[in-house]
GROMACS .gro file of C-alpha atoms in nm:
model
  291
    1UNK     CA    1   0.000   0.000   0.000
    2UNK     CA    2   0.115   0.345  -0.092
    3UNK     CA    3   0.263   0.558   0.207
    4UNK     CA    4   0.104   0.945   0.246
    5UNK     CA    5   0.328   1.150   0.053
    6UNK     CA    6   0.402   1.388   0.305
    7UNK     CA    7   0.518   1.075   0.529
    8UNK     CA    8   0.782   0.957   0.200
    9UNK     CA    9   1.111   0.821   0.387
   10UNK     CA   10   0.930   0.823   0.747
   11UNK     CA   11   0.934   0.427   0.712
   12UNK     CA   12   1.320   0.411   0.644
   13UNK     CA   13   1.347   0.647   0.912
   14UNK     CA   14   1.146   0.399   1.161
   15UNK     CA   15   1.347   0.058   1.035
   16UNK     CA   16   1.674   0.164   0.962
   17UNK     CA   17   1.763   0.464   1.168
   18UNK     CA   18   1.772   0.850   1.071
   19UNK     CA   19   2.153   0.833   0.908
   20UNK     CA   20   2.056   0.527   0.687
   21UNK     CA   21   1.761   0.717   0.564
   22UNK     CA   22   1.920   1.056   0.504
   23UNK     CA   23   2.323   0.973   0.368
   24UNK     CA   24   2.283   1.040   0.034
   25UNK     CA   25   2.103   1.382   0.070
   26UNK     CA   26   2.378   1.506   0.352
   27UNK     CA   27   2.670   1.355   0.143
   28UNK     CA   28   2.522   1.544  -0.127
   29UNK     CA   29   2.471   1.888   0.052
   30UNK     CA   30   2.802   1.823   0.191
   31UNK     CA   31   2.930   1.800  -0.180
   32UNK     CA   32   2.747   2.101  -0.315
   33UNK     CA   33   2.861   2.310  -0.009
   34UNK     CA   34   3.223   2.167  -0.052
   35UNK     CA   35   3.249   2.317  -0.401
   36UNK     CA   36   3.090   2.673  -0.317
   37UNK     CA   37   3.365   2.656  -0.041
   38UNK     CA   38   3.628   2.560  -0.254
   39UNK     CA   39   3.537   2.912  -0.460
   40UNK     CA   40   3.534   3.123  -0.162
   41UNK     CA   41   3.847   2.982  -0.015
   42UNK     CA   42   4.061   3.242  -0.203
   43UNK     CA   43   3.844   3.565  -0.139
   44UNK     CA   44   3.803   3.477   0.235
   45UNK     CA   45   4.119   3.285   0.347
   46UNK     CA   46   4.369   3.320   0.005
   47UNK     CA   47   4.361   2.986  -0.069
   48UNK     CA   48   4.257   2.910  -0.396
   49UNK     CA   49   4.136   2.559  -0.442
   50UNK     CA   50   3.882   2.661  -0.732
   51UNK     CA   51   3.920   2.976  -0.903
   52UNK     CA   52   3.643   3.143  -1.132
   53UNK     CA   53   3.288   2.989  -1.125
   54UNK     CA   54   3.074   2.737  -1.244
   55UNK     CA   55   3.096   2.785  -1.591
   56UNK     CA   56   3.518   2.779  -1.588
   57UNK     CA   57   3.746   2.739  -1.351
   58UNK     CA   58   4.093   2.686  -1.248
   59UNK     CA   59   4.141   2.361  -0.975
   60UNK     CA   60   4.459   2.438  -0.754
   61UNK     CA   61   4.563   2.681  -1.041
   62UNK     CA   62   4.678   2.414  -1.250
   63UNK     CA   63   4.371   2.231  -1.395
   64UNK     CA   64   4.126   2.399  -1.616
   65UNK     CA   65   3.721   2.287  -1.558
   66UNK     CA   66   3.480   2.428  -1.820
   67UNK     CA   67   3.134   2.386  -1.854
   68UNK     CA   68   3.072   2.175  -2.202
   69UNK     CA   69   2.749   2.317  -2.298
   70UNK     CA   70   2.934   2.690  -2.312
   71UNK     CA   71   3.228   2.523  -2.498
   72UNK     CA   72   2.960   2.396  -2.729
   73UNK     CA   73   2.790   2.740  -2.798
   74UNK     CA   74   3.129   2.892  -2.860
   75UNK     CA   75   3.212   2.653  -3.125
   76UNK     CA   76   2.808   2.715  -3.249
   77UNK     CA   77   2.922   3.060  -3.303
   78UNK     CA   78   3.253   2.955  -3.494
   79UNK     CA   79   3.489   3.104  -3.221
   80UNK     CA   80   3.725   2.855  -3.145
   81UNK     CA   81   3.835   2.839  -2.763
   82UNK     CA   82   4.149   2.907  -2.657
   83UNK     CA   83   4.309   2.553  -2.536
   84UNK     CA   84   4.254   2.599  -2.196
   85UNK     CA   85   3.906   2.598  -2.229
   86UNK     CA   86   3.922   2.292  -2.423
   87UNK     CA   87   4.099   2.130  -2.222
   88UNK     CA   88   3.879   2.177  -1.953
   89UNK     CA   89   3.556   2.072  -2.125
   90UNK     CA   90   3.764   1.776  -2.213
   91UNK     CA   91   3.816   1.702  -1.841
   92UNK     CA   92   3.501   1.758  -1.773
   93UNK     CA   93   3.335   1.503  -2.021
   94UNK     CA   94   3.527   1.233  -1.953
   95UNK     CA   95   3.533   1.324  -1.559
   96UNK     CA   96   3.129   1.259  -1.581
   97UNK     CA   97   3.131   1.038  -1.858
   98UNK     CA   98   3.299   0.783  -1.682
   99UNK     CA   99   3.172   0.836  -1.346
  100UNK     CA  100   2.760   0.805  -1.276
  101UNK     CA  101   2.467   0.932  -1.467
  102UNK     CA  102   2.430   1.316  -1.464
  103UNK     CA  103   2.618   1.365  -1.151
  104UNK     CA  104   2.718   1.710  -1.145
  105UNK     CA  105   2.312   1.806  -1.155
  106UNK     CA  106   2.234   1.558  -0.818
  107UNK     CA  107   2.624   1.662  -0.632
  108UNK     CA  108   2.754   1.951  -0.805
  109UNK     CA  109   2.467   2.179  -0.910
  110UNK     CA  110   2.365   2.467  -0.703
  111UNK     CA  111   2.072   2.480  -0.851
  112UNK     CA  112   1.975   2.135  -0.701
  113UNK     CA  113   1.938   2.259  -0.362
  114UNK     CA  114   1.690   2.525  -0.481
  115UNK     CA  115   1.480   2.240  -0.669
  116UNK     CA  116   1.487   2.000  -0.416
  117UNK     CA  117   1.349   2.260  -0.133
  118UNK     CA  118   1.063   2.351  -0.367
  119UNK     CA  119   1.030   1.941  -0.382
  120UNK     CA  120   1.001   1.893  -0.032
  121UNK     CA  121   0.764   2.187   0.046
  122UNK     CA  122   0.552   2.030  -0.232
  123UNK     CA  123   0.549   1.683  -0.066
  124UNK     CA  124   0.500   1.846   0.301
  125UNK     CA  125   0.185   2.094   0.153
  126UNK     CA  126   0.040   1.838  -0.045
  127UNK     CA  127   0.072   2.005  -0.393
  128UNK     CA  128  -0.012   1.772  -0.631
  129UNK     CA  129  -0.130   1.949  -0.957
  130UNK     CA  130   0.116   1.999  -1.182
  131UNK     CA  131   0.094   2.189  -1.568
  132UNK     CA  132   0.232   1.869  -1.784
  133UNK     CA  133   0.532   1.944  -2.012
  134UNK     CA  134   0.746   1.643  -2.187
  135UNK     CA  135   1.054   1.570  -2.063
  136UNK     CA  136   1.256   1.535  -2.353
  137UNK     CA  137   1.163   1.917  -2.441
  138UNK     CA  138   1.567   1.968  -2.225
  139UNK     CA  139   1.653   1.789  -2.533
  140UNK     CA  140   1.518   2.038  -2.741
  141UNK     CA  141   1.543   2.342  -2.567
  142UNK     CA  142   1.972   2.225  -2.596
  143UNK     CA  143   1.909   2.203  -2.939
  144UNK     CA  144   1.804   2.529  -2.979
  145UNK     CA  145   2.014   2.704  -2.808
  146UNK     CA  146   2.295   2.552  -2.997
  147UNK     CA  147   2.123   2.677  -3.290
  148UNK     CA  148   2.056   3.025  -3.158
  149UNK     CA  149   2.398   3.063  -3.053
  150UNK     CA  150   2.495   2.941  -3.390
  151UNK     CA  151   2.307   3.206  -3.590
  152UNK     CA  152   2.303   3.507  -3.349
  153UNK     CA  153   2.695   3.436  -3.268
  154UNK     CA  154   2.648   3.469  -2.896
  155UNK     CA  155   2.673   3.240  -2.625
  156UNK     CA  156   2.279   3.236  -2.575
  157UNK     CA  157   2.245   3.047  -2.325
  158UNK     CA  158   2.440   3.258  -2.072
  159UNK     CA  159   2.215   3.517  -2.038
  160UNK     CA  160   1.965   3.325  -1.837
  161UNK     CA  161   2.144   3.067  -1.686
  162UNK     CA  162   2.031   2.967  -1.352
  163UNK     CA  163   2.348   2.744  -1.270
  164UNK     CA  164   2.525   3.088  -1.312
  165UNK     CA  165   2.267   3.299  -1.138
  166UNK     CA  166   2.257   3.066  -0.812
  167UNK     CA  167   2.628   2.989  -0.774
  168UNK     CA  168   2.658   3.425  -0.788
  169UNK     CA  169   2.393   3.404  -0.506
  170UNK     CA  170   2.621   3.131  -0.305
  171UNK     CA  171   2.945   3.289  -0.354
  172UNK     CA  172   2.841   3.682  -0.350
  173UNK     CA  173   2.550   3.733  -0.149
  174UNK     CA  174   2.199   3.806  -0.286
  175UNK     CA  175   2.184   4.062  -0.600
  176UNK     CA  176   2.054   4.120  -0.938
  177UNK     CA  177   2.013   3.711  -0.999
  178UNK     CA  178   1.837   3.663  -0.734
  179UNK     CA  179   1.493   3.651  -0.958
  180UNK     CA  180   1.583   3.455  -1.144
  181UNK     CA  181   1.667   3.223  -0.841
  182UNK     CA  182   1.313   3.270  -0.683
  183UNK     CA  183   1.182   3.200  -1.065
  184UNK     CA  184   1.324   2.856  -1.033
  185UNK     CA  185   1.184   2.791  -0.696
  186UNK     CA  186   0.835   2.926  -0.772
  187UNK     CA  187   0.808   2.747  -1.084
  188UNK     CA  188   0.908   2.385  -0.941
  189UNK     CA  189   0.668   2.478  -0.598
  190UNK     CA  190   0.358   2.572  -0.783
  191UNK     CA  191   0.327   2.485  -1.191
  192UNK     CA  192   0.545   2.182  -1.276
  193UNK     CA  193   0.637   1.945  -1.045
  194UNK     CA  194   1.074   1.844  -1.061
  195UNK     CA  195   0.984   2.118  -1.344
  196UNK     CA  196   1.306   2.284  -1.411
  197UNK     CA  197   1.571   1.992  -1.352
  198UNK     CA  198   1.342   1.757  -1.468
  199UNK     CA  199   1.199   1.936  -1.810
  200UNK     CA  200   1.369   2.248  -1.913
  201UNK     CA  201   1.746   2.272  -1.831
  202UNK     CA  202   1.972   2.200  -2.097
  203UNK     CA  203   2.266   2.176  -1.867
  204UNK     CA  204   2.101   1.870  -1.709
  205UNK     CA  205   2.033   1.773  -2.108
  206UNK     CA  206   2.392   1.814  -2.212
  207UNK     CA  207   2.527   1.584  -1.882
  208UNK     CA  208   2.254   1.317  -1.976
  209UNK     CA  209   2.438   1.273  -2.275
  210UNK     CA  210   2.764   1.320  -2.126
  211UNK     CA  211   2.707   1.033  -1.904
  212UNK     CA  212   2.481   0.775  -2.059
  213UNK     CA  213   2.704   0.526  -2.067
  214UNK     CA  214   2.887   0.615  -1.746
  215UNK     CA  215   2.934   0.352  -1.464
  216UNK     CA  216   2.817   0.351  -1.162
  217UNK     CA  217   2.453   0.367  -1.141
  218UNK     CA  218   2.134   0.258  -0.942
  219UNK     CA  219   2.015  -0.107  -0.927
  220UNK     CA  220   1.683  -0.301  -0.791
  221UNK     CA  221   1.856  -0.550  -0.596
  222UNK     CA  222   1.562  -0.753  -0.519
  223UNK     CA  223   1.222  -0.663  -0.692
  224UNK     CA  224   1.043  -0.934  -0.470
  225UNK     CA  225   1.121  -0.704  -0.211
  226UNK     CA  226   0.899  -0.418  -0.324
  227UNK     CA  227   0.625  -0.314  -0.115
  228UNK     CA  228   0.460  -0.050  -0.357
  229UNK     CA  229   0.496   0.162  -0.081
  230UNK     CA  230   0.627   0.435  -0.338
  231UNK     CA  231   0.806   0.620  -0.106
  232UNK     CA  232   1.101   0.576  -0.395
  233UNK     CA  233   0.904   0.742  -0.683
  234UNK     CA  234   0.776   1.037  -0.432
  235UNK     CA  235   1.143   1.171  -0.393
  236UNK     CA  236   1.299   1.091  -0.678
  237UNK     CA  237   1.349   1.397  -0.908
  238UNK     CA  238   1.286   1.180  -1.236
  239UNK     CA  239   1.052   0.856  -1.145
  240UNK     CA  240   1.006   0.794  -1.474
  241UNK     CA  241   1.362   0.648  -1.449
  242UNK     CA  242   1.267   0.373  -1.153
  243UNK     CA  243   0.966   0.200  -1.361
  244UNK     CA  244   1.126  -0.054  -1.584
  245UNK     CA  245   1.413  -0.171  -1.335
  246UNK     CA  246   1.150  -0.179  -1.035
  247UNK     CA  247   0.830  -0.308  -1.246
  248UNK     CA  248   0.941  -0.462  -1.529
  249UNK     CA  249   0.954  -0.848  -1.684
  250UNK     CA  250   1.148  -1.077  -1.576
  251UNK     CA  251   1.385  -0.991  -1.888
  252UNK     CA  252   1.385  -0.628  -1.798
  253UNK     CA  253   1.734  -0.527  -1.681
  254UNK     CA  254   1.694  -0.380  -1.289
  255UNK     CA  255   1.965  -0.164  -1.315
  256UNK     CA  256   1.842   0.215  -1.371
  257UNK     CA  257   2.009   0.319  -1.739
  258UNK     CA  258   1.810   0.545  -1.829
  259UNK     CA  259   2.047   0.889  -1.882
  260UNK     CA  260   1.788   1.091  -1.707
  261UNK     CA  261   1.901   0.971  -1.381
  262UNK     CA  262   2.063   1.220  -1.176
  263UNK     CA  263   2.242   0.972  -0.967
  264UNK     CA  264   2.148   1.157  -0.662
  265UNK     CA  265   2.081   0.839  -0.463
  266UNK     CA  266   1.716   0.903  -0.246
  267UNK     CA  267   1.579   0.586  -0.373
  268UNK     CA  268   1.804   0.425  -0.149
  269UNK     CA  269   1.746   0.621   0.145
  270UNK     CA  270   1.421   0.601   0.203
  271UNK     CA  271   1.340   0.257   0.107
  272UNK     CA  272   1.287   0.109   0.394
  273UNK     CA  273   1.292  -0.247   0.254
  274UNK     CA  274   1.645  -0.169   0.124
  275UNK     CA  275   1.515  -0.287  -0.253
  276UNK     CA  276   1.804  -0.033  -0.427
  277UNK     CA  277   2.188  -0.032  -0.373
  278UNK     CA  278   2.459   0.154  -0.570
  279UNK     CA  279   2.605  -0.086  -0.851
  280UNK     CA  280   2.804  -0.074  -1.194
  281UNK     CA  281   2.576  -0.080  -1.525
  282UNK     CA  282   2.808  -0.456  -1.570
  283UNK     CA  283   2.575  -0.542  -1.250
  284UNK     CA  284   2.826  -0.580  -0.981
  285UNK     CA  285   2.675  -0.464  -0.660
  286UNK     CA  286   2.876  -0.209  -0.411
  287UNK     CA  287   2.803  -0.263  -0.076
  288UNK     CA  288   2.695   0.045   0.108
  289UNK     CA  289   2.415  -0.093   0.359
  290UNK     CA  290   2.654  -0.015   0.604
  291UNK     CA  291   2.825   0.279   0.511
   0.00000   0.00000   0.00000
């Protein structure tokens, strides 16, 4: 029987203790903050760890970091990047490509935070009407900009990034952006449900490519297991992703493949019948029940 939603995770909570049903949110928090400490390091204390912002950066002054989908409307626009920047969009794509599905939007993203507050006031007010858009219109909405960039011979996209807007907000105090961040919030809380991360950004779009075939990833351990509580499908940012592995036929890989996955790892928190675990897509189980 389905839990309340408002209740989603108080059953893990109740079985397995309040750590074991909460260490892949506060390992992710712990993440996100991490990085917007790693930028402020240098302003506040002069030690620069990361230096720039979330579209390029410079790790320990030595390694470039650049955001692909900016690399990708530069080269649109027929300006070639100087090397640096390649570079760094190169160690970015294979950084994420090889590591989990869309991982920078569920550990690295500021954004996330914002989304996943307007989440959980949704779940705790009992919002449940929601305008429907598809969720492959990230996909398209990447497209264009590529092609707007392309034919206007700007980098498009920048101009209304949130990514850019919320990580200003982080590491420089409220200002100008902060609209835009409230736009974001607002949106997800009262029209469309995971409706930014899970519909519209094309950053998210661009890392669900980089990553589709990246290794570790979610797996149903034991579908037997399954209570239909759907405590899983209530907290995950894209549910869409948990249906085949956690309802499908017996033929039906139960790992989670799909490239919309943001890796963020809620499904196994708050299952309290410990049905998911972290795994490789080759199906070789990593033991964290106990972590």
């Amino acid at each position: 029987m389905a839990n309340l939603l408002k209740e989603a995770g108080k059953e893990a909570i109740e079985k397995l203790g309040w750590w074991q049903a909460h260490r892949f949110l506060i390992l992710r928090r712990l993440s996100q903050l991490s990085i917007v400490l790693m930028f402020l390091s240098g302003p506040f204390w002069n030690l620069w760890i990361l230096k720039g912002n979330y579209s390029a950066s410079l790790l320990l002054d030595v390694i470039p970091l650049s955001d692909p989908l900016i690399v990708a409307q530069s080269l649109a626009t027929g300006y070639l990047p100087e090397w640096k920047t390649l570079v760094g969009a190169g160690v970015i794509i294979v950084c994420y490509g090889l590591l989990a599905s869309k991982v920078f939007c569920g550990w690295v993203c500021p954004v996330n935070v914002v989304t996943d507050l307007a989440a959980w006031l949704r779940r705790k007010l009992g919002i449940r009407q929601s305008a429907k858009l598809p969720r492959s219109l990230r996909y398209g909405i990447l497209a264009m900009i590529l092609v707007g960039s392309a034919i206007s011979g700007t980098l498009l996209w920048e101009w209304i990034n949130p990514v850019a807007a919320v990580g200003r907000t982080f590491v420089f105090g409220l200002g100008a952006t902060l609209w835009l961040v409230a736009a974001v919030f607002l949106f997800d809380l009262l029209i469309v449900e995971h409706g930014w991360c899970g519909h519209l950004c094309p950053i998210g779009a661009m890392y669900g490519v980089i990553g589709a075939k990246s290794l570790v990833r979610i797996k149903v351990t034991d579908r037997a297991k399954c209570d239909r509580c759907m405590d899983c499908f209530h907290v995950c940012p894209e549910p869409q992703v948990l249906r085949l592995p956690l309802n499908g036929k017996p033929q039906d890989s139960t790992i989670v493949l799909s490239p919309d996955c943001i890796s963020c790892g809620r499904c196994i928190d708050v299952c309290a019948e410990q049905v998911f675990s972290l795994s490789t897509r080759f199906k070789r189980e990593i033991a964290v029940k106990n972590c």
